[in-house]
């Protein structure tokens, strides 16, 4: 037997047993004529003890870091115990060992907190994966995967694979394309999602489908984006929006409990898209904390706060938004200057922030003392529920930019006040998304989710009037966790004429629609059931459950920010013969 136990397994009750372990040498500590070594594998670390006699062998055959060895010996109680590791009460008195493979000195130390920088660690990803942090992430990912499958299997979903070499899909990003050797000059596209296939499976009658599947989108990368990522993709027939929300709320509850031991019994709150934008300034609100956006300039109250003044910044602004930051009335000049700099950064794009301190002694002090009396400041504070000890922050300007900036400022203040605890899970559904969105650059309407999303039945008629487009709501929903969108879906169109109408509204000619999606509209003519579904980002869900921001460390072999795999050196050029064969 190669090994009798793993390096994470032995405990006090094994004392006296003769065992064999195999693994990697993590550390070597020599004390005169004896040597201690930590042996590591996927399961943990066990201390090995080499006595004087073996030490002579070690002198001739020295061990190095990351050597692979096999060690036989007896489990003994440790004199100085290490409570930090589960095997810390015992050690192995080695009687025999074999060096199975030597190792070059690793380019960085394989420990919890390591050095070397991201690029180096990506290049040696197989070594990085030995680190406990990444090992834990991989384990979490596996557990989330298993938990999702168990739940969906229990609900009668079938896992059905769909192809990767396909035609363009409609998720709105750029496609990765693959040249076809057998059809010279033609290309497959890699799926941005299995959207059209899962809808076709519904037409086939497979009414509960799921897949944990790779999707490919050629987008500019950020820390939380990867060109290939994994979705849990689902579709159901003969359902309404409510059925889908319930099934998937069940899934999330199951996974939180199963993987994290977090029991959520109450229903996930539901918020309309309009409300999310109004109160939080974005469609993925972090509801772990309050600090809702208050609109200080409304049509009814078009003079700011109902009283005239000469503060032109407010008078000229399309929107004035305020948040009341709890307990921050004692912010210093320096802290306030720093906040002003923060909102002036190009990503936020404001010219400044107005503050009102609701002092502990009941007085008010603001950056606009010249324009507003204390009484008026009190009224402003009251209008955004500012309490004694709070700091009111106000941004004014054009509607879209100001709302976005205030949403960011709210999150920033939430961070600073420690209100965004990664161990607290506050999921919610955002519902009633707009069907369309105006692309100002291209000056056209685009589908907010994708073109297969159905409008609310009562809004279908509005599709005949472009002036009404902005108001049309869809049966579309997102699931949001702690300020991050982790999934979204919709009830689909399943009638050919409505689908044609949708493509026309998006500016597609009949011919183009037929060329791109004729197969789907054709399928709708053969008895398509009402259906709907959802997909959620599996990598992101794992990162959130792991309490981390970046999805990269929850993937075994991710790409860097330039979309490169530095370990494989991909993408790379291909030789002339291959190019010729592909007709490129
Ligand atoms: N295919 C969609 C997406 O990838 C999800 C869905 O509508 O089910 O976002």
mmCIF file of N, CA and C and ligand atoms in Angstrom, residues 171 192-193 195 198 217 231 233-235 449-450 488-490 492 533-535, ligand 1:
data_model
loop_
_atom_site.group_PDB
_atom_site.id
_atom_site.type_symbol
_atom_site.label_atom_id
_atom_site.label_comp_id
_atom_site.label_asym_id
_atom_site.label_seq_id
_atom_site.Cartn_x
_atom_site.Cartn_y
_atom_site.Cartn_z
ATOM 1 N N UNK A 171 -26.229 37.041 -26.075
ATOM 2 C CA UNK A 171 -26.102 37.656 -24.750
ATOM 3 C C UNK A 171 -25.470 39.042 -24.790
ATOM 4 N N UNK A 192 -22.060 32.036 -25.730
ATOM 5 C CA UNK A 192 -22.031 32.978 -24.603
ATOM 6 C C UNK A 192 -22.913 32.454 -23.486
ATOM 7 N N UNK A 193 -23.847 31.585 -23.847
ATOM 8 C CA UNK A 193 -24.661 30.833 -22.889
ATOM 9 C C UNK A 193 -25.420 29.797 -23.722
ATOM 10 N N UNK A 195 -28.438 29.575 -24.107
ATOM 11 C CA UNK A 195 -29.799 30.101 -24.119
ATOM 12 C C UNK A 195 -30.719 29.459 -25.156
ATOM 13 N N UNK A 198 -31.411 25.676 -24.562
ATOM 14 C CA UNK A 198 -32.297 25.283 -23.456
ATOM 15 C C UNK A 198 -33.747 25.573 -23.825
ATOM 16 N N UNK A 217 -17.242 34.600 -23.328
ATOM 17 C CA UNK A 217 -17.580 35.963 -23.761
ATOM 18 C C UNK A 217 -16.297 36.762 -23.928
ATOM 19 N N UNK A 231 -21.546 28.806 -15.665
ATOM 20 C CA UNK A 231 -22.902 29.177 -15.239
ATOM 21 C C UNK A 231 -23.646 27.935 -14.776
ATOM 22 N N UNK A 233 -27.059 26.804 -15.404
ATOM 23 C CA UNK A 233 -28.041 27.237 -16.386
ATOM 24 C C UNK A 233 -29.284 26.362 -16.253
ATOM 25 N N UNK A 234 -30.444 26.971 -16.185
ATOM 26 C CA UNK A 234 -31.667 26.196 -15.934
ATOM 27 C C UNK A 234 -32.806 26.702 -16.810
ATOM 28 N N UNK A 235 -33.753 25.834 -17.082
ATOM 29 C CA UNK A 235 -34.948 26.238 -17.813
ATOM 30 C C UNK A 235 -36.096 25.324 -17.380
ATOM 31 N N UNK A 449 -32.195 42.356 -21.200
ATOM 32 C CA UNK A 449 -31.698 41.031 -20.807
ATOM 33 C C UNK A 449 -31.221 40.315 -22.064
ATOM 34 N N UNK A 450 -32.093 39.758 -22.826
ATOM 35 C CA UNK A 450 -31.783 39.280 -24.175
ATOM 36 C C UNK A 450 -33.093 39.245 -24.946
ATOM 37 N N UNK A 488 -29.570 35.747 -13.241
ATOM 38 C CA UNK A 488 -30.709 36.444 -13.798
ATOM 39 C C UNK A 488 -31.395 35.566 -14.817
ATOM 40 N N UNK A 489 -32.638 35.892 -15.074
ATOM 41 C CA UNK A 489 -33.369 35.116 -16.061
ATOM 42 C C UNK A 489 -34.653 35.812 -16.409
ATOM 43 N N UNK A 490 -35.496 35.077 -17.127
ATOM 44 C CA UNK A 490 -36.751 35.688 -17.560
ATOM 45 C C UNK A 490 -37.746 34.627 -17.983
ATOM 46 N N UNK A 492 -39.885 33.563 -21.072
ATOM 47 C CA UNK A 492 -39.510 33.765 -22.485
ATOM 48 C C UNK A 492 -40.720 34.002 -23.376
ATOM 49 N N UNK A 533 -36.604 30.682 -17.420
ATOM 50 C CA UNK A 533 -35.451 30.096 -16.740
ATOM 51 C C UNK A 533 -34.564 31.131 -16.113
ATOM 52 N N UNK A 534 -33.405 30.670 -15.782
ATOM 53 C CA UNK A 534 -32.457 31.516 -15.056
ATOM 54 C C UNK A 534 -31.067 30.929 -15.246
ATOM 55 N N UNK A 535 -30.067 31.757 -15.115
ATOM 56 C CA UNK A 535 -28.701 31.244 -15.074
ATOM 57 C C UNK A 535 -27.970 32.033 -14.019
HETATM 58 N N1 LIG B 1 -28.874 33.096 -20.729
HETATM 59 C C1 LIG B 1 -29.062 34.134 -19.767
HETATM 60 C C2 LIG B 1 -27.708 34.704 -19.360
HETATM 61 O O1 LIG B 1 -26.676 34.107 -19.605
HETATM 62 C C3 LIG B 1 -29.772 33.699 -18.540
HETATM 63 C C4 LIG B 1 -31.183 33.317 -18.793
HETATM 64 O O2 LIG B 1 -31.949 34.134 -19.307
HETATM 65 O O3 LIG B 1 -31.545 32.202 -18.417
HETATM 66 O O4 LIG B 1 -27.649 35.749 -18.727
#
